[in-house]
CSV table of C-alpha atoms and ligand atoms in Angstrom, one decimal:
chain,number,residue,atom,x,y,z
A,134,MET,CA,-62.7,32.0,-6.3
A,135,ILE,CA,-66.2,33.8,-6.7
A,136,ALA,CA,-67.0,36.7,-4.3
A,137,ILE,CA,-71.0,35.7,-3.8
A,138,GLU,CA,-72.5,37.2,-1.7
A,139,ASN,CA,-71.4,40.6,-3.7
A,140,ILE,CA,-73.1,38.9,-6.9
A,141,ARG,CA,-75.9,37.7,-5.6
A,142,LYS,CA,-76.9,41.5,-4.2
A,143,GLU,CA,-76.5,42.4,-8.0
A,144,PHE,CA,-80.0,40.4,-8.3
A,145,PRO,CA,-83.0,42.2,-7.2
A,146,ILE,CA,-85.7,39.6,-7.6
A,147,LEU,CA,-83.1,37.3,-4.8
A,148,ASN,CA,-84.4,38.9,-2.4
A,149,ARG,CA,-88.2,38.1,-2.4
A,150,THR,CA,-90.2,35.3,-1.1
A,151,VAL,CA,-92.3,32.7,-2.6
A,152,ASN,CA,-95.0,31.5,-0.8
A,153,GLY,CA,-93.7,33.1,2.2
A,154,LYS,CA,-90.0,30.8,1.5
A,155,PRO,CA,-86.9,32.6,0.3
A,156,LEU,CA,-87.3,32.3,-3.6
A,157,VAL,CA,-85.0,29.4,-4.7
A,158,TYR,CA,-84.5,29.6,-8.4
A,159,PHE,CA,-83.3,26.9,-10.2
A,160,ASP,CA,-85.1,27.0,-13.2
A,161,ASN,CA,-82.1,29.1,-14.9
A,162,ALA,CA,-81.8,26.6,-18.3
A,163,ALA,CA,-85.5,28.1,-19.3
A,164,THR,CA,-84.3,31.9,-18.3
A,165,SER,CA,-82.0,33.2,-15.9
A,166,GLN,CA,-82.2,35.9,-13.7
A,167,THR,CA,-80.8,39.9,-14.4
A,168,PRO,CA,-78.5,41.6,-12.8
A,169,GLN,CA,-79.0,45.3,-11.4
A,170,PRO,CA,-76.3,45.7,-14.4
A,171,VAL,CA,-78.3,45.1,-17.0
A,172,ILE,CA,-81.8,46.7,-15.6
A,173,ASP,CA,-80.1,49.7,-15.6
A,174,ALA,CA,-79.6,49.1,-18.9
A,175,ILE,CA,-82.4,49.1,-20.0
A,176,VAL,CA,-83.2,51.8,-17.8
A,177,ASP,CA,-80.8,54.3,-18.5
A,178,TYR,CA,-82.0,53.9,-23.0
A,179,TYR,CA,-86.3,54.2,-22.1
A,180,GLN,CA,-85.4,56.9,-20.1
A,181,ASN,CA,-82.5,58.9,-21.4
A,182,TYR,CA,-82.1,58.1,-25.3
A,183,ASN,CA,-84.8,56.5,-26.9
A,184,ALA,CA,-85.0,56.5,-30.5
A,185,ASN,CA,-85.4,54.8,-33.5
A,186,ILE,CA,-81.5,53.2,-35.3
A,187,HIS,CA,-80.1,53.7,-38.5
A,188,ARG,CA,-81.9,56.6,-39.6
A,189,GLY,CA,-82.5,59.5,-38.1
A,190,VAL,CA,-79.8,62.6,-37.8
A,191,HIS,CA,-80.7,63.8,-34.8
A,192,THR,CA,-78.7,62.8,-31.3
A,193,LEU,CA,-81.2,61.2,-30.3
A,194,SER,CA,-81.2,58.7,-32.9
A,195,GLN,CA,-77.3,58.7,-33.5
A,196,GLU,CA,-76.5,58.1,-29.5
A,197,ALA,CA,-78.7,55.3,-30.0
A,198,THR,CA,-77.2,53.3,-33.1
A,199,ASP,CA,-74.0,53.9,-32.0
A,200,LYS,CA,-75.0,52.4,-28.2
A,201,TYR,CA,-76.4,49.4,-30.7
A,202,GLU,CA,-73.7,48.9,-32.7
A,203,GLU,CA,-71.8,48.4,-29.6
A,204,ALA,CA,-73.9,46.1,-28.4
A,205,ARG,CA,-73.3,44.2,-32.1
A,206,ILE,CA,-69.5,44.6,-31.7
A,207,LYS,CA,-69.5,43.1,-27.8
A,208,ILE,CA,-71.3,39.9,-28.8
A,209,GLN,CA,-68.6,40.1,-31.9
A,210,LYS,CA,-65.4,39.3,-29.7
A,211,HIS,CA,-67.5,37.6,-27.1
A,212,PHE,CA,-67.8,34.4,-30.0
A,213,ASN,CA,-65.2,35.5,-31.3
A,214,ALA,CA,-66.9,36.1,-34.8
A,215,ALA,CA,-64.3,37.8,-37.0
A,216,ASN,CA,-66.2,40.5,-38.7
A,217,SER,CA,-69.3,42.7,-36.4
A,218,TYR,CA,-71.5,42.3,-39.2
A,219,GLU,CA,-71.3,38.3,-39.2
A,220,ILE,CA,-73.3,39.1,-36.0
A,221,ILE,CA,-77.0,39.7,-36.9
A,222,PHE,CA,-79.4,40.7,-34.3
A,223,THR,CA,-82.4,38.2,-34.0
A,224,SER,CA,-85.8,37.7,-31.2
A,225,GLY,CA,-83.7,34.5,-29.4
A,226,THR,CA,-82.4,30.9,-30.7
A,227,THR,CA,-85.8,30.2,-32.5
A,228,ASP,CA,-85.4,32.9,-35.0
A,229,SER,CA,-82.1,32.5,-35.4
A,230,ILE,CA,-82.4,28.9,-36.6
A,231,ASN,CA,-85.4,29.9,-39.0
A,232,LEU,CA,-83.7,32.2,-40.5
A,233,VAL,CA,-81.0,29.2,-41.2
A,234,ALA,CA,-83.6,26.8,-42.3
A,235,ASN,CA,-85.8,29.8,-44.1
A,236,GLY,CA,-82.8,30.5,-46.0
A,237,PHE,CA,-81.9,27.0,-47.0
A,238,THR,CA,-85.0,26.4,-48.4
A,239,SER,CA,-83.5,27.9,-51.8
A,240,LEU,CA,-80.3,26.1,-51.5
A,241,LEU,CA,-81.1,22.1,-51.2
A,242,ASN,CA,-82.3,19.4,-53.5
A,243,GLU,CA,-84.8,16.0,-52.8
A,244,GLY,CA,-83.2,13.6,-51.9
A,245,ASN,CA,-80.2,15.9,-49.9
A,246,GLU,CA,-79.7,14.7,-46.2
A,247,ILE,CA,-80.1,16.6,-43.2
A,248,ILE,CA,-79.0,15.1,-39.9
A,249,VAL,CA,-80.3,16.9,-36.5
A,250,SER,CA,-78.6,15.2,-33.1
A,251,ALA,CA,-81.3,13.2,-31.1
A,252,LEU,CA,-80.6,15.7,-28.5
A,253,GLU,CA,-82.4,18.6,-30.2
A,254,HIS,CA,-84.6,21.1,-28.2
A,255,HIS,CA,-88.0,21.7,-30.5
A,256,SER,CA,-86.7,25.1,-32.1
A,257,ASN,CA,-83.9,22.6,-33.2
A,258,ILE,CA,-86.7,19.9,-35.3
A,259,VAL,CA,-89.4,21.3,-36.5
A,260,PRO,CA,-87.8,24.3,-38.6
A,261,TRP,CA,-85.8,21.0,-40.4
A,262,GLN,CA,-88.7,19.6,-40.2
A,263,MET,CA,-90.6,22.3,-42.3
A,264,LEU,CA,-87.6,23.1,-44.7
A,265,CYS,CA,-87.9,19.6,-45.1
A,266,GLU,CA,-91.2,20.0,-46.3
A,267,ARG,CA,-90.4,22.7,-48.1
A,268,THR,CA,-87.5,20.7,-50.3
A,269,GLY,CA,-87.8,16.7,-49.9
A,270,ALA,CA,-84.6,16.9,-48.4
A,271,LEU,CA,-84.3,13.6,-45.8
A,272,LEU,CA,-84.1,14.7,-42.1
A,273,LYS,CA,-81.7,12.0,-40.2
A,274,VAL,CA,-81.2,11.4,-36.8
A,275,ILE,CA,-77.5,10.7,-34.3
A,276,PRO,CA,-78.9,8.2,-31.5
A,277,MET,CA,-77.8,8.5,-28.8
A,278,THR,CA,-76.6,5.9,-25.8
A,279,GLN,CA,-78.4,5.6,-22.4
A,280,GLU,CA,-76.9,7.8,-20.6
A,281,GLY,CA,-78.1,10.8,-23.3
A,282,VAL,CA,-75.2,11.1,-25.7
A,283,LEU,CA,-74.7,10.7,-28.8
A,284,ASP,CA,-73.3,8.0,-30.7
A,285,MET,CA,-70.3,9.1,-32.5
A,286,GLU,CA,-69.6,6.0,-34.7
A,287,ALA,CA,-74.0,6.3,-35.9
A,288,TYR,CA,-72.7,9.6,-36.6
A,289,LYS,CA,-70.2,9.3,-38.9
A,290,SER,CA,-72.0,6.2,-41.0
A,291,LEU,CA,-75.1,9.1,-41.1
A,292,LEU,CA,-72.5,11.4,-43.2
A,293,SER,CA,-72.7,11.5,-47.1
A,294,ASP,CA,-72.2,13.2,-49.4
A,295,LYS,CA,-75.8,13.5,-49.7
A,296,THR,CA,-75.6,15.3,-46.7
A,297,LYS,CA,-76.1,19.0,-46.6
A,298,LEU,CA,-76.6,20.4,-43.3
A,299,VAL,CA,-76.1,19.0,-40.1
A,300,PHE,CA,-77.6,20.6,-36.5
A,301,CYS,CA,-76.4,19.8,-32.9
A,302,ASN,CA,-77.2,22.2,-29.4
A,303,HIS,CA,-74.0,22.8,-27.8
A,304,VAL,CA,-75.3,22.1,-24.3
A,305,SER,CA,-78.5,19.9,-24.3
A,306,ASN,CA,-81.0,21.8,-22.0
A,307,ALA,CA,-83.1,18.3,-21.2
A,308,LEU,CA,-79.8,16.6,-20.5
A,309,GLY,CA,-77.0,19.1,-19.9
A,310,THR,CA,-74.7,17.1,-22.2
A,311,ILE,CA,-71.9,19.0,-23.3
A,312,ASN,CA,-71.6,17.6,-27.3
A,313,PRO,CA,-68.3,17.3,-29.0
A,314,ILE,CA,-69.1,19.7,-31.4
A,315,LYS,CA,-65.7,20.5,-32.4
A,316,ASP,CA,-65.8,16.7,-33.6
A,317,ILE,CA,-69.2,17.2,-34.7
A,318,ILE,CA,-68.2,19.9,-37.2
A,319,THR,CA,-64.7,18.6,-38.1
A,320,LEU,CA,-67.1,15.5,-39.7
A,321,ALA,CA,-69.5,17.1,-41.2
A,322,HIS,CA,-66.7,19.3,-42.9
A,323,GLY,CA,-65.2,16.3,-44.3
A,324,VAL,CA,-68.6,15.8,-46.8
A,325,ASN,CA,-68.8,20.2,-47.4
A,326,ALA,CA,-72.2,20.4,-44.9
A,327,ALA,CA,-72.4,23.0,-43.5
A,328,VAL,CA,-73.4,22.7,-39.8
A,329,LEU,CA,-75.2,25.1,-36.9
A,330,ILE,CA,-74.8,24.8,-33.6
A,331,ASP,CA,-77.6,26.0,-30.9
A,332,GLY,CA,-75.2,27.8,-28.3
A,333,ALA,CA,-78.7,28.4,-26.0
A,334,GLN,CA,-78.1,25.9,-23.2
A,335,ALA,CA,-74.2,27.2,-23.6
A,336,ALA,CA,-73.6,30.4,-23.5
A,337,PRO,CA,-74.4,30.6,-20.0
A,338,HIS,CA,-72.0,28.4,-19.5
A,339,ILE,CA,-69.2,28.1,-22.4
A,340,LYS,CA,-67.7,30.7,-24.1
A,341,ALA,CA,-68.0,29.6,-27.4
A,342,ASP,CA,-65.0,30.6,-30.3
A,343,VAL,CA,-66.8,30.1,-34.0
A,344,GLN,CA,-63.6,30.5,-35.1
A,345,ALA,CA,-61.8,28.0,-33.8
A,346,LEU,CA,-64.5,25.7,-33.5
A,347,ASP,CA,-64.7,26.7,-37.8
A,348,VAL,CA,-69.1,26.2,-37.1
A,349,ASP,CA,-70.4,27.9,-40.1
A,350,PHE,CA,-73.6,28.9,-38.1
A,351,TYR,CA,-74.1,29.5,-33.9
A,352,VAL,CA,-76.9,31.0,-32.3
A,353,ALA,CA,-78.1,31.5,-28.6
A,354,SER,CA,-80.8,33.8,-26.3
A,355,ALA,CA,-80.0,36.8,-24.8
A,356,HIS,CA,-82.3,35.6,-22.3
A,357,LYS,CA,-80.4,32.9,-20.9
A,358,MET,CA,-77.4,35.0,-20.4
A,359,CYS,CA,-79.0,37.3,-18.0
A,360,GLY,CA,-80.3,39.7,-20.8
A,361,PRO,CA,-83.7,40.3,-21.2
A,362,THR,CA,-86.3,38.2,-23.9
A,363,GLY,CA,-86.5,39.3,-26.8
A,364,GLN,CA,-83.7,38.7,-28.4
A,365,GLY,CA,-80.2,37.2,-29.5
A,366,MET,CA,-77.9,36.4,-31.9
A,367,LEU,CA,-76.9,34.4,-35.0
A,368,TYR,CA,-73.1,33.9,-36.0
A,369,GLY,CA,-73.0,32.8,-39.9
A,370,LYS,CA,-69.4,33.2,-41.3
A,371,GLU,CA,-69.6,35.9,-43.9
A,372,THR,CA,-69.7,33.4,-47.3
A,373,TRP,CA,-72.6,31.3,-45.8
A,374,LEU,CA,-74.6,35.0,-44.9
A,375,LYS,CA,-74.0,36.2,-48.0
A,376,LYS,CA,-75.3,33.1,-50.3
A,377,LEU,CA,-78.6,32.3,-48.6
A,378,PRO,CA,-81.5,34.8,-49.2
A,379,PRO,CA,-82.9,37.3,-47.3
A,380,TYR,CA,-85.0,36.4,-44.3
A,381,GLN,CA,-87.6,38.5,-44.0
A,382,GLY,CA,-88.5,42.1,-46.4
A,383,GLY,CA,-89.2,45.5,-44.8
A,384,GLY,CA,-87.4,48.5,-44.2
A,385,GLU,CA,-83.7,49.0,-42.6
A,386,MET,CA,-82.9,45.7,-44.8
A,387,ILE,CA,-83.4,46.9,-48.7
A,388,ALA,CA,-79.9,48.8,-50.8
A,389,GLU,CA,-83.0,51.3,-53.1
A,390,VAL,CA,-86.8,50.1,-53.6
A,391,THR,CA,-88.5,50.6,-56.9
A,392,PHE,CA,-91.7,49.1,-57.5
A,393,GLU,CA,-90.2,47.2,-60.6
A,394,LYS,CA,-87.0,45.8,-58.3
A,395,THR,CA,-85.6,46.2,-54.9
A,396,THR,CA,-82.0,45.4,-54.1
A,397,TYR,CA,-80.6,44.1,-50.3
A,398,ALA,CA,-78.7,45.6,-48.0
A,399,ASP,CA,-75.0,44.4,-47.3
A,400,LEU,CA,-74.6,42.8,-43.8
A,401,PRO,CA,-76.2,42.9,-41.0
A,402,HIS,CA,-78.4,44.8,-42.5
A,403,LYS,CA,-80.1,42.1,-45.0
A,404,PHE,CA,-80.8,40.0,-42.0
A,405,GLU,CA,-83.0,42.6,-40.1
A,406,ALA,CA,-85.8,43.7,-41.3
A,407,GLY,CA,-87.9,46.4,-39.4
A,408,THR,CA,-87.2,48.4,-35.9
A,409,PRO,CA,-85.1,46.4,-33.9
A,410,ASN,CA,-85.5,45.1,-30.1
A,411,ILE,CA,-83.3,48.2,-29.7
A,412,CYS,CA,-82.7,48.2,-26.2
A,413,GLY,CA,-82.5,44.6,-26.2
A,414,GLY,CA,-79.7,44.5,-28.2
A,415,ILE,CA,-77.6,47.3,-26.1
A,416,ALA,CA,-79.5,45.0,-22.5
A,417,PHE,CA,-77.8,41.6,-24.1
A,418,GLY,CA,-74.3,44.1,-24.6
A,419,ALA,CA,-74.4,44.9,-21.5
A,420,ALA,CA,-75.5,40.8,-19.7
A,421,ILE,CA,-71.9,39.7,-21.7
A,422,ASP,CA,-70.6,42.6,-20.5
A,423,TYR,CA,-71.3,41.5,-16.9
A,424,MET,CA,-70.6,38.0,-17.5
A,425,ASN,CA,-67.3,38.7,-19.0
A,426,ASN,CA,-66.5,40.9,-16.5
A,427,ILE,CA,-67.0,37.5,-13.8
A,428,GLY,CA,-65.1,35.9,-16.4
A,429,PHE,CA,-66.6,32.3,-17.3
A,430,ASP,CA,-63.2,30.6,-16.4
A,431,VAL,CA,-64.8,31.6,-12.5
A,432,ILE,CA,-68.3,30.7,-13.6
A,433,ALA,CA,-67.9,27.6,-15.2
A,434,ALA,CA,-65.8,26.6,-11.6
A,435,TYR,CA,-68.2,27.6,-9.8
A,436,GLU,CA,-70.9,25.8,-11.1
A,437,HIS,CA,-69.2,22.7,-11.4
A,438,GLU,CA,-68.5,22.4,-7.6
A,439,LEU,CA,-72.4,23.2,-7.7
A,440,LEU,CA,-73.1,20.7,-10.1
A,441,GLU,CA,-71.3,17.9,-8.7
A,442,TYR,CA,-72.4,18.5,-5.0
A,443,ALA,CA,-76.2,18.7,-6.0
A,444,THR,CA,-75.6,15.4,-7.5
A,445,GLU,CA,-74.5,13.7,-5.0
A,446,LYS,CA,-76.6,15.2,-2.3
A,447,LEU,CA,-79.1,14.3,-4.6
A,448,LEU,CA,-79.0,10.4,-5.5
A,449,ALA,CA,-78.7,9.9,-1.8
A,450,ILE,CA,-82.4,9.9,-2.3
A,451,GLU,CA,-84.4,6.6,-2.4
A,452,GLY,CA,-85.3,6.0,-5.7
A,453,LEU,CA,-83.6,9.0,-7.3
A,454,ARG,CA,-82.3,8.4,-11.4
A,455,ILE,CA,-81.1,11.2,-12.2
A,456,TYR,CA,-80.8,11.1,-16.8
A,457,GLY,CA,-77.6,12.0,-18.5
A,458,PRO,CA,-73.6,11.4,-18.3
A,459,LYS,CA,-72.8,9.8,-14.6
A,460,ASP,CA,-69.4,12.2,-15.4
A,461,THR,CA,-70.0,15.2,-13.9
A,462,THR,CA,-67.3,16.8,-16.0
A,463,GLN,CA,-69.4,16.1,-19.8
A,464,LYS,CA,-72.0,17.9,-18.6
A,465,ALA,CA,-73.6,21.6,-17.2
A,466,ALA,CA,-75.0,22.1,-14.5
A,467,VAL,CA,-78.4,21.3,-15.1
A,468,ILE,CA,-79.7,17.6,-13.5
A,469,SER,CA,-82.8,16.2,-14.6
A,470,PHE,CA,-84.3,13.5,-12.2
A,471,ASN,CA,-87.4,11.3,-11.3
A,472,ILE,CA,-88.7,10.2,-7.7
A,473,GLU,CA,-89.4,6.4,-8.8
A,474,GLY,CA,-93.1,6.4,-8.6
A,475,ILE,CA,-94.2,9.7,-8.4
A,476,HIS,CA,-94.8,11.8,-11.5
A,477,PRO,CA,-92.5,14.9,-12.1
A,478,TYR,CA,-95.1,17.7,-12.0
A,479,ASP,CA,-96.3,16.7,-9.2
A,480,MET,CA,-92.7,16.9,-7.2
A,481,GLY,CA,-92.6,20.3,-8.8
A,482,VAL,CA,-96.1,22.0,-7.6
A,483,ILE,CA,-94.8,20.6,-3.9
A,484,LEU,CA,-91.0,22.6,-4.6
A,485,ASP,CA,-93.2,25.4,-5.5
A,486,LYS,CA,-94.9,26.0,-2.4
A,487,LEU,CA,-91.3,25.5,-0.7
A,488,GLY,CA,-90.4,28.9,-2.8
A,489,ILE,CA,-88.2,26.2,-4.8
A,490,ALA,CA,-88.4,27.1,-9.2
A,491,VAL,CA,-87.5,24.2,-10.8
A,492,ARG,CA,-89.2,23.1,-14.7
A,493,THR,CA,-91.2,20.2,-14.7
A,494,GLY,CA,-91.9,18.0,-18.3
A,495,HIS,CA,-90.6,17.5,-21.3
A,496,HIS,CA,-88.2,20.4,-21.8
A,497,CYS,CA,-89.3,20.6,-25.0
A,498,ALA,CA,-87.2,18.2,-26.0
A,499,GLN,CA,-90.3,15.3,-26.3
A,500,PRO,CA,-87.8,13.1,-28.2
A,501,ILE,CA,-85.5,12.3,-25.1
A,502,MET,CA,-88.1,11.7,-23.3
A,503,ASN,CA,-90.4,9.2,-25.8
A,504,PHE,CA,-86.1,8.1,-25.5
A,505,PHE,CA,-86.2,6.7,-21.4
A,506,CYS,CA,-90.3,6.7,-22.5
A,507,ILE,CA,-91.0,9.1,-19.2
A,508,PRO,CA,-93.9,11.9,-19.4
A,509,GLY,CA,-90.8,14.4,-19.0
A,510,THR,CA,-88.3,14.9,-15.7
A,511,VAL,CA,-87.9,17.3,-12.2
A,512,ARG,CA,-85.1,19.9,-13.5
A,513,ALA,CA,-83.0,21.9,-11.5
A,514,SER,CA,-80.5,24.0,-13.3
A,515,PHE,CA,-77.4,26.0,-11.9
A,516,ALA,CA,-76.0,29.7,-12.4
A,517,PHE,CA,-73.0,31.2,-10.6
A,518,TYR,CA,-75.4,33.1,-8.1
A,519,ASN,CA,-77.3,30.0,-6.9
A,520,THR,CA,-75.3,28.3,-3.9
A,521,LYS,CA,-74.5,25.2,-1.8
A,522,GLU,CA,-77.3,26.6,1.3
A,523,GLU,CA,-79.7,26.7,-1.7
A,524,ILE,CA,-79.1,23.0,-3.2
A,525,ASP,CA,-79.4,22.0,0.6
A,526,ILE,CA,-83.3,23.3,0.6
A,527,LEU,CA,-83.7,21.4,-2.2
A,528,VAL,CA,-82.6,18.1,-1.2
A,529,ALA,CA,-84.7,18.9,1.5
A,530,GLY,CA,-87.2,19.2,-0.3
A,531,VAL,CA,-87.6,16.8,-2.9
A,532,GLU,CA,-87.2,14.5,0.0
A,533,ARG,CA,-90.2,16.3,1.7
A,534,ALA,CA,-92.2,15.4,-1.0
A,535,ALA,CA,-91.0,12.5,-2.1
A,536,ASN,CA,-92.0,11.2,1.8
A,537,MET,CA,-95.6,13.1,1.2
A,538,LEU,CA,-96.1,11.3,-2.7
A,539,ARG,CA,-95.1,8.1,-2.4
B,715,PLP,C1,-83.6,27.6,-24.9
B,715,PLP,C2,-83.3,27.5,-25.9
B,715,PLP,C3,-84.2,26.8,-27.1
B,715,PLP,C4,-84.9,28.1,-27.4
B,715,PLP,O1,-84.9,29.2,-27.5
B,715,PLP,P1,-85.1,30.8,-27.1
B,715,PLP,O2,-84.8,31.5,-26.1
B,715,PLP,O3,-87.0,29.5,-26.7
B,715,PLP,O4,-86.0,31.1,-28.5
B,715,PLP,C5,-83.5,25.6,-28.0
B,715,PLP,N1,-82.2,25.2,-27.4
B,715,PLP,C6,-81.6,25.5,-26.5
B,715,PLP,C7,-81.0,24.4,-26.2
B,715,PLP,C8,-82.7,26.0,-25.5
B,715,PLP,O5,-82.2,25.9,-24.4
């Protein structure tokens, strides 16, 4: 059982009002809210030991370095990476993906193929298109069904010895679909292709085990899992991280620099040029601790309850269609919907007047919207600090807005 009352008290923002109404925050798939222990970790850093890391001999620098490296180990344990140096700190999922896409420039040739899924976020499409432009590789797309589920038979037929890379998200941010990533990875490895899984949307709901998955790269953002913005992670298998060239040049990533030749630092520093977001890394660690203290099993069970409750109540509204899998066990707590004849933007504006934060639009996944021939959807996404009472407020709000707009 989740101690929901106690949990809500730890999120100061949940006390605020919007347009005179208590805030109902259902835009968790875009960014999650921040609990007090994470806010405290941020304040503690700037108040007590703000210093640059890895360089100084002085006490503050050592304290900051220790905390930053402790955070790396927390992330390593959370995702069950074999080594802490396989965790690279980045500014977020987008940055992590670009790091890998950039690194593969020298490893791909014309005629090689890259496979992405039809369910991708733009940040997992555009960097690969740019990689294809640089290398002459071809981009192939795993199609999806009308229910927003990947067509695995089609995937199998796309794989060949030309396939060098496969990219797929663990959970779709636009539809909530949980993808069969274990199968995707196993099949890709059958043709010796590397796999990058975009875990940005899964990380707040599911604890991924990178060794059990045998995934080559797994990426996530702190701000979707109770941490700060501008901070993310890349897990990469040691063998791959050694093969990829550095992403950016600068301080921190070098072993020795002369004007004739520079040698690079060992992992993970090879990929961490310049002063990083030190506070962000430490706060990311605090966020992972916070979520693990509640427990991912508890979080998943409770969010599933919210998802089922909201799905049933919303579907009772006339003309309302939910996009994505009908089977809620194949979904994370994301509901993407439209009401016949009503533009999602208009719905979003009225809901905001009622204090309800939802996302409207294409959710950085225009190909998915094109597939369904819609301009966008209204997306309500839930976190473990949301309640059924809030869902009742959403349902009443949607009904009210529908009556005004129809
Ligand atoms: C949010 C999200 C991203 C992008 O994350 P950033 O933090 O903006 O870099 C990528 N993929 C998915 C599935 C997402 O939900």
